[in-house]
Coordinates of C-alpha atoms and ligand atoms in Angstrom, one line a residue:
X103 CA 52.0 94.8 79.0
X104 CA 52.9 96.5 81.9
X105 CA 56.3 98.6 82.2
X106 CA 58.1 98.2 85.3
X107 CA 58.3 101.4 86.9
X108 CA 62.0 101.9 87.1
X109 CA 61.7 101.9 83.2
X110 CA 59.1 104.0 83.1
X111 CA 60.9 106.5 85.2
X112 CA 63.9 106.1 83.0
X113 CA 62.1 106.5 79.5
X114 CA 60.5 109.6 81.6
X115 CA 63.8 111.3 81.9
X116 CA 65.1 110.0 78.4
X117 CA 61.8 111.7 76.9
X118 CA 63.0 114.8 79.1
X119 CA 66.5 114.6 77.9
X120 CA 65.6 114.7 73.9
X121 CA 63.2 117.2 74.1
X122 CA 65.3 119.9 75.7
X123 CA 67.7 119.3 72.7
X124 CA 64.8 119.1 70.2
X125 CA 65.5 115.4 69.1
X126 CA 62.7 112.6 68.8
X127 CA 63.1 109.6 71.4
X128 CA 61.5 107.2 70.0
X129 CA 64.2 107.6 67.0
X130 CA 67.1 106.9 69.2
X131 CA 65.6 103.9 71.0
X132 CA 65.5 102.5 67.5
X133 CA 69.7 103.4 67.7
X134 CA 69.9 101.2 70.7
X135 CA 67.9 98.2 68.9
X136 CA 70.3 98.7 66.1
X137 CA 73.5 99.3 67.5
X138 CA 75.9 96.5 68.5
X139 CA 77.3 95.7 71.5
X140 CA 80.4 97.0 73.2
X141 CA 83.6 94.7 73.6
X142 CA 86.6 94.7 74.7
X143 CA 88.6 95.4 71.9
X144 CA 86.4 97.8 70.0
X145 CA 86.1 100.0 73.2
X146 CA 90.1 100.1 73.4
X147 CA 91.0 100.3 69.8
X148 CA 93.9 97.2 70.9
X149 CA 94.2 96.2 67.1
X150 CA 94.6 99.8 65.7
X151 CA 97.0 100.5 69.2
X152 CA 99.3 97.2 68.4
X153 CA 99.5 98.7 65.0
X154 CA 101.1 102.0 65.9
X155 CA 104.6 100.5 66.1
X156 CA 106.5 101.0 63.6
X157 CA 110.7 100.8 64.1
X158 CA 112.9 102.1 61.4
X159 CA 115.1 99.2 62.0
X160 CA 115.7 95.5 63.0
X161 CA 117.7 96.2 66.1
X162 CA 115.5 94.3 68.7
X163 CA 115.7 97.0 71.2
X164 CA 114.0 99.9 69.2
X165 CA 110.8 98.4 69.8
X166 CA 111.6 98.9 73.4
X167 CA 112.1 102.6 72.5
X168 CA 108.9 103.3 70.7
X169 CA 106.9 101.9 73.0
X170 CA 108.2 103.9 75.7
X171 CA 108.2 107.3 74.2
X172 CA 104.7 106.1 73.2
X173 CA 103.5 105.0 76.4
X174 CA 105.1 108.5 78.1
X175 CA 102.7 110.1 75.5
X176 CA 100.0 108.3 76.7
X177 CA 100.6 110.1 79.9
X178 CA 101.5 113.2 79.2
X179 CA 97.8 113.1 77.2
X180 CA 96.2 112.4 80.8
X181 CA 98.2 115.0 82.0
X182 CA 96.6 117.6 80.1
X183 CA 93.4 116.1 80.5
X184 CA 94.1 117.2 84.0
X185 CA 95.0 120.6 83.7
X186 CA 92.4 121.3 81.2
X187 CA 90.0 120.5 83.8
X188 CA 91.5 122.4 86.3
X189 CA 91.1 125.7 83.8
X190 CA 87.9 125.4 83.4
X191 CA 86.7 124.7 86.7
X192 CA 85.8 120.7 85.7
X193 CA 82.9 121.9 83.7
X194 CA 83.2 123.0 80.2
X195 CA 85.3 120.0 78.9
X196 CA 81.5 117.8 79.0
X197 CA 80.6 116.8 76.1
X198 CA 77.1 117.0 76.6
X199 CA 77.1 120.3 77.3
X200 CA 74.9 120.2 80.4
X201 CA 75.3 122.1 83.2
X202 CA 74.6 119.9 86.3
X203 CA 75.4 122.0 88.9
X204 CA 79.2 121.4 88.3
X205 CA 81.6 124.1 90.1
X206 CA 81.0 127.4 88.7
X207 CA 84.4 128.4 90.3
X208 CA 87.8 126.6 91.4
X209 CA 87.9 124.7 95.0
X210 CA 90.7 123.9 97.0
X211 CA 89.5 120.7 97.2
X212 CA 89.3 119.5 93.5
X213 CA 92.1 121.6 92.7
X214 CA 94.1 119.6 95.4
X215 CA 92.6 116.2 94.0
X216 CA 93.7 116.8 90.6
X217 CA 97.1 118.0 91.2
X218 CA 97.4 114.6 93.0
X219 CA 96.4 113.0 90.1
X220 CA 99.0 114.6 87.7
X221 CA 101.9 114.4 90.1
X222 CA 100.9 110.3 90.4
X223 CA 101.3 110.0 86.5
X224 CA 104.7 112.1 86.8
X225 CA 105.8 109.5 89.6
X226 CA 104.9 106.6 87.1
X227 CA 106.9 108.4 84.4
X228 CA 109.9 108.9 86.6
X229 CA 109.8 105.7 88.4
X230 CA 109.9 103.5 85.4
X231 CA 112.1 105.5 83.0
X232 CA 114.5 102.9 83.9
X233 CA 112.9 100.6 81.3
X234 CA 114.8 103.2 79.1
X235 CA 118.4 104.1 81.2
X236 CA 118.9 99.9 82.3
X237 CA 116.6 98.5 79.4
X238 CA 117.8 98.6 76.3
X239 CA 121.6 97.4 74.8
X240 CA 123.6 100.3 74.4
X241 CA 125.8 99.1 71.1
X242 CA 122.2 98.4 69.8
X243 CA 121.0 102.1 70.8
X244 CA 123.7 104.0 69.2
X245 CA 123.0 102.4 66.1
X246 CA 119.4 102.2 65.8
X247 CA 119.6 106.1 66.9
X248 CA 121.2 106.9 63.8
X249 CA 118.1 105.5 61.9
X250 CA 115.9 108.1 63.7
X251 CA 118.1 111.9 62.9
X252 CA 117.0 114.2 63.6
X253 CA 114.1 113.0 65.2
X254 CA 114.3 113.8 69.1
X255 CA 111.9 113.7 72.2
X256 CA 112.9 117.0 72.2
X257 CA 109.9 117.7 69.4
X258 CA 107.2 116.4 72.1
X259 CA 104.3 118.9 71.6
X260 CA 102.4 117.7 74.9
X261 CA 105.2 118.2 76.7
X262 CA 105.6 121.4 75.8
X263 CA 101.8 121.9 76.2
X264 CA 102.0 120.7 79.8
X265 CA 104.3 124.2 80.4
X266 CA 102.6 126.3 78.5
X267 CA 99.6 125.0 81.4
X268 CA 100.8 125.3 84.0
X269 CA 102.2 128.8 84.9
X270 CA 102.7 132.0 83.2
X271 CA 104.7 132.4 79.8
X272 CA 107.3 134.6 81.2
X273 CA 108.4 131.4 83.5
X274 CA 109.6 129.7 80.4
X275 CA 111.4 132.7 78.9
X276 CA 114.9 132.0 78.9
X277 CA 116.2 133.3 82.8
X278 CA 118.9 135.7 80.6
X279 CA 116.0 136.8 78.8
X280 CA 113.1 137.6 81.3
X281 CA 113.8 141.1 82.8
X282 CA 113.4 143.1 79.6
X283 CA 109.8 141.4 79.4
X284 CA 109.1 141.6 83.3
X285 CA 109.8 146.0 83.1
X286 CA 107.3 145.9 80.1
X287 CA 103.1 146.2 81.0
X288 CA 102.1 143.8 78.7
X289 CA 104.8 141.9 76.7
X290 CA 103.0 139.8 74.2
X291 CA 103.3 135.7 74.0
X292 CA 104.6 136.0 70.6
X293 CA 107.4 137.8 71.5
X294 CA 108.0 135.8 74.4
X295 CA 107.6 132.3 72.4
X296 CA 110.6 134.1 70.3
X297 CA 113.0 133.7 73.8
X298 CA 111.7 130.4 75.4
X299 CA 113.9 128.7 77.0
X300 CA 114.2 125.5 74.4
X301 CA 115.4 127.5 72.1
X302 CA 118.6 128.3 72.9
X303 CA 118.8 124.6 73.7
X304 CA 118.7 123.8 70.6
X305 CA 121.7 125.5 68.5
X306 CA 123.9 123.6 67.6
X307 CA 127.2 123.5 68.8
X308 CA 129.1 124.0 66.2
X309 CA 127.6 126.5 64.2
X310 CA 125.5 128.3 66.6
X311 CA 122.5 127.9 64.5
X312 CA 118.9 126.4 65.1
X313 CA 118.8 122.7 64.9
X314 CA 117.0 120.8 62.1
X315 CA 115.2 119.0 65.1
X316 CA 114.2 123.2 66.2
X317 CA 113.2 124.1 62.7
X318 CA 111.0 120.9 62.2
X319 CA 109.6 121.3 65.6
X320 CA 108.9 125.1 65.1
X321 CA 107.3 124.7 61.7
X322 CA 104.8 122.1 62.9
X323 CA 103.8 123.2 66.4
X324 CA 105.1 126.9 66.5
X325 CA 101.3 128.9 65.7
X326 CA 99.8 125.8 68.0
X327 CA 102.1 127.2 71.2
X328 CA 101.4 130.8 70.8
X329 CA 97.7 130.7 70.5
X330 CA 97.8 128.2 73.9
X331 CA 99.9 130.8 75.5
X332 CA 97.3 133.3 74.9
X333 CA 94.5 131.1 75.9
X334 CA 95.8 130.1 79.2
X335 CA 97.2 133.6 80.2
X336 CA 94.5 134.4 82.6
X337 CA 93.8 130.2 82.9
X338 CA 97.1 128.4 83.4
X339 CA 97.5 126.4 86.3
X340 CA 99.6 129.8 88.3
X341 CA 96.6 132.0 88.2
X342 CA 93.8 129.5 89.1
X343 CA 95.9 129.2 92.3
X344 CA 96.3 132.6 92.9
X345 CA 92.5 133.4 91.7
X346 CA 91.5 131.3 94.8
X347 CA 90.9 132.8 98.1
X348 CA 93.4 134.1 100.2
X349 CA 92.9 130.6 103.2
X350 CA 92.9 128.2 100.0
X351 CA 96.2 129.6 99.2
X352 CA 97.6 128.8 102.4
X353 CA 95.8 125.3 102.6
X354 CA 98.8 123.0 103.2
X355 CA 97.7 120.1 101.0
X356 CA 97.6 122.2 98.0
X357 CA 100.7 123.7 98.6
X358 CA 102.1 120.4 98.9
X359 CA 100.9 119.4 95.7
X360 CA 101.8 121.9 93.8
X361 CA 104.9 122.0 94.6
X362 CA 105.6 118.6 94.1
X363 CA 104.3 119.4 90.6
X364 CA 106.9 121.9 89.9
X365 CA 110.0 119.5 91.8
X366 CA 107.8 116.4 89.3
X367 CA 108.2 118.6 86.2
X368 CA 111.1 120.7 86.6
X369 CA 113.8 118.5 88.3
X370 CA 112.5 114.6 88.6
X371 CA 111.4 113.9 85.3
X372 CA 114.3 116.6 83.6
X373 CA 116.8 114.5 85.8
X374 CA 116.1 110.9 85.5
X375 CA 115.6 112.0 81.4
X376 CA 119.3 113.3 81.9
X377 CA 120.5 110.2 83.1
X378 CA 119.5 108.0 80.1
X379 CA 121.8 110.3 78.2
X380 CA 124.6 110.3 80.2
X381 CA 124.4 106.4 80.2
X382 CA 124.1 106.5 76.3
X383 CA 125.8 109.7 74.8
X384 CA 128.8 110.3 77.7
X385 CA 131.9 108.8 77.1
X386 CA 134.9 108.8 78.9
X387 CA 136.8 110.4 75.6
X388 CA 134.4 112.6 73.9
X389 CA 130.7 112.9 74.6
X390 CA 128.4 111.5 71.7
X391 CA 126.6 114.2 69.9
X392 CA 123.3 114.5 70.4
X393 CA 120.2 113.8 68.3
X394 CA 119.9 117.6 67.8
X395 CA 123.2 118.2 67.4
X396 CA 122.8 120.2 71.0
X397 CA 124.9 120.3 74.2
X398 CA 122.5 118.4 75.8
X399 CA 125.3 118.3 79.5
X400 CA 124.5 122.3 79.6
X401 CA 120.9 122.2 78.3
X402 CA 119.1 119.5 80.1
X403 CA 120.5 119.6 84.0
X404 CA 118.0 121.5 85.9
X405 CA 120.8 123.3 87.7
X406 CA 121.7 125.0 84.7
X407 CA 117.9 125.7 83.5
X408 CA 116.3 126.6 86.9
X409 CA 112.8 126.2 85.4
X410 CA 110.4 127.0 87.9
X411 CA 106.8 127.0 87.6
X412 CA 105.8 129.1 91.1
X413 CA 109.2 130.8 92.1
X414 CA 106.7 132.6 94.9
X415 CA 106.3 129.3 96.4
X416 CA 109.7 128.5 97.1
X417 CA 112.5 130.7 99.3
X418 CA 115.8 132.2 97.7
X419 CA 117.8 129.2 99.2
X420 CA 115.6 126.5 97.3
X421 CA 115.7 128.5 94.2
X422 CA 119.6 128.8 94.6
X423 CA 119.6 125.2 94.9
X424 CA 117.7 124.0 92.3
X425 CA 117.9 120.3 91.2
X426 CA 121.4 120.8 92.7
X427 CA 121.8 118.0 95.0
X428 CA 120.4 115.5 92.8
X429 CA 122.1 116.4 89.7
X430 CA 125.6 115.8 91.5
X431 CA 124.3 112.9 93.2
X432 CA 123.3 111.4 89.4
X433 CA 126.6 112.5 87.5
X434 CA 129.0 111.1 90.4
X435 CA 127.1 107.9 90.5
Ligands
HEM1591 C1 117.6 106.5 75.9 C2 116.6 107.4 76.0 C3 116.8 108.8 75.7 C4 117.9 109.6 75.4 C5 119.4 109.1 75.3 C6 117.5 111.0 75.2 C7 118.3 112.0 74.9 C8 117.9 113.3 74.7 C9 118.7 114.4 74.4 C10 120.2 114.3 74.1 C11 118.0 115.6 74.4 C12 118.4 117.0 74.0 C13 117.9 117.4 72.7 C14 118.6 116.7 71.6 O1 119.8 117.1 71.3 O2 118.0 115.8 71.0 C15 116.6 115.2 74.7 C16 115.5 116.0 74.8 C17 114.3 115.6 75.2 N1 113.8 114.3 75.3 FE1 114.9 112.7 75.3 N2 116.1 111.0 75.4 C18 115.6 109.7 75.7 C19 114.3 109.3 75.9 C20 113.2 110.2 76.0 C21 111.9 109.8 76.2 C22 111.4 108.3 76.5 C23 111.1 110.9 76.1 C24 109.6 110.9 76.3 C25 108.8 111.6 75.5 C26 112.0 112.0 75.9 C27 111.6 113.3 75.8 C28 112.5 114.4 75.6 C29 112.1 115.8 75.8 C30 110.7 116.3 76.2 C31 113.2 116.5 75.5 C32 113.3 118.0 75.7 C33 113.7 118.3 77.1 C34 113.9 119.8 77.4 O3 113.7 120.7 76.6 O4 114.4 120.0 78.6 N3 113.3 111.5 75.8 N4 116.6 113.8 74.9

């Protein structure tokens, strides 16, 4: 029989392929005669995803909740898809291994591209975290709330891990905190991770100690954050930027984008998260407490934070002003 040449030039390259990794052809061919089709629902995983939700109560509404935090998880994941990328120059997250020519070093261009990418997902985030500030019953919250203690968003790993990506660890030591560690050469991350910024967040009011939601968070994840810190010291998104050359750093677009990163992060997520807690916890007597137990009016308005990713990128009167105007505009509304 004669083989069409397009499939003879295919087997070619397959034959190619195997040999350079020292694997038989012919065996995986026989794979491909074995191996079932692809559909729909085993490429997505739909059953095992529908099966993830799992409320702690009957209140309608929590299934609302879940599925949110779930789906902002989702997000956050592609997030750091993104930024991984961006550290290594797009190339060493293939799988295969191969290098096809991919960038040996960081362009503007990519750089820019996925930037855009993550600040889109942040705009999707923001934009629809009304589905948790207008879309659930609040009687309904407040009680299926008090099925989850301690358990808080405030334990969300990724998000953290988008932080510890983007910009260098002494950025998220707390602002009281930093100079000590900016007159020393070399201050480690451990020693850093001991002052970030969350946790003083998280004491509680009363007694001043750490949170149950702090300790449980810090048991799990704690090892995990230091050993990222150290691995995106020299890689985090901050020093890819300045590793470029000095005309990408002044290219408009990527400034643009990476500051909207920092506004996306910093003040338009923080803020729109701080509205669904003024809408549920504030009352016009006493404030509700907190999943954590935390003074979450001080802790979570950027104003009072002033997290900023690339302070270099923006002048003393932005930095004064941070998250200012739109943290008024949202507590007065
Ligand atoms: C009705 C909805 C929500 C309310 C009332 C709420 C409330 C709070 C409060 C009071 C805190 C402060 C820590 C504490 O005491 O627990 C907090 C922290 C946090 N929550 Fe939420 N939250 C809501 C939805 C979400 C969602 C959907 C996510 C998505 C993952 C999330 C992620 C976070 C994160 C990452 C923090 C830490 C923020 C920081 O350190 O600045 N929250 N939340």
């Amino acid at each position: 029989m004669d083989i069409d040449p397009e499939i003879s030039e295919r087997l070619k390259k397959l034959e190619a392929k195997y040999e350079t990794m020292g694997q038989d052809m012919v065996s995986y061919l026989d794979g491909l005669l074995y191996s079932d089709s692809t559909n729909y629902w085993n490429y997505t995983h739909v059953d095992t995803l529908l099966s993830l939700q799992k409320p702690n109560t009957d209140f309608p509404d929590e299934l609302v909740f879940i599925i949110y935090h779930q789906i902002t998880e989702l997000y956050f994941k592609l997030i750091l898809h993104e930024q991984n990328q961006i550290a290594h120059n797009g190339r060493d997250v293939l799988k295969s291994g191969e290098d096809k020519g991919w960038r040996k070093s960081l362009d503007k261009g990519y750089f820019t591209e996925r930037l855009n990418r993550i600040n889109r997902y942040f705009d999707t985030l923001t934009h629809s975290f009304d589905i948790m500030v207008d879309g659930m019953e609040k009687d309904q919250f407040l009680r299926f709330r008090m099925a989850l203690l301690p358990a808080s968003g405030f334990q969300s790993v990724q998000y953290r891990k988008i932080e510890i990506c983007a910009t260098d660890f002494i950025r998220m030591v707390d602002k009281s905190k930093r100079e000590k560690f900016e007159n020393e050469e070399n201050p480690s991350i451990a020693a850093m991770y001991e002052k970030i910024y969350w946790k003083l967040g998280a004491m509680e009011l009363a007694s001043g100690k750490k949170t149950l939601t702090l300790r449980q968070f810090e048991k799990k994840y704690s090892d995990d954050l230091v050993k990222l810190g150290e691995e995106y010291t020299e890689k985090n998104m901050w020093k890819k930027y300045k590793g470029l050359s000095e005309s990408d750093q002044s290219d408009e677009k990527l400034l643009e984008q990476l500051k909207l990163f920092d506004v996306n992060v910093n003040v338009n997520w923080p803020l729109i998260h701080y509205k669904s807690a003024v809408r549920y916890l504030q009352m016009e007597s006493k404030d509700i407490k907190a999943t954590g137990g935390t003074n979450w009016q001080k802790y979570l308005p950027p104003k009072f934070q002033k997290r900023i990713f690339f302070p270099e990128l923006w002048s003393e009167k932005e930095i004064d002003e941070w998250g200012k105007a739109w943290v008024d505009k949202i507590t007065n509304s």
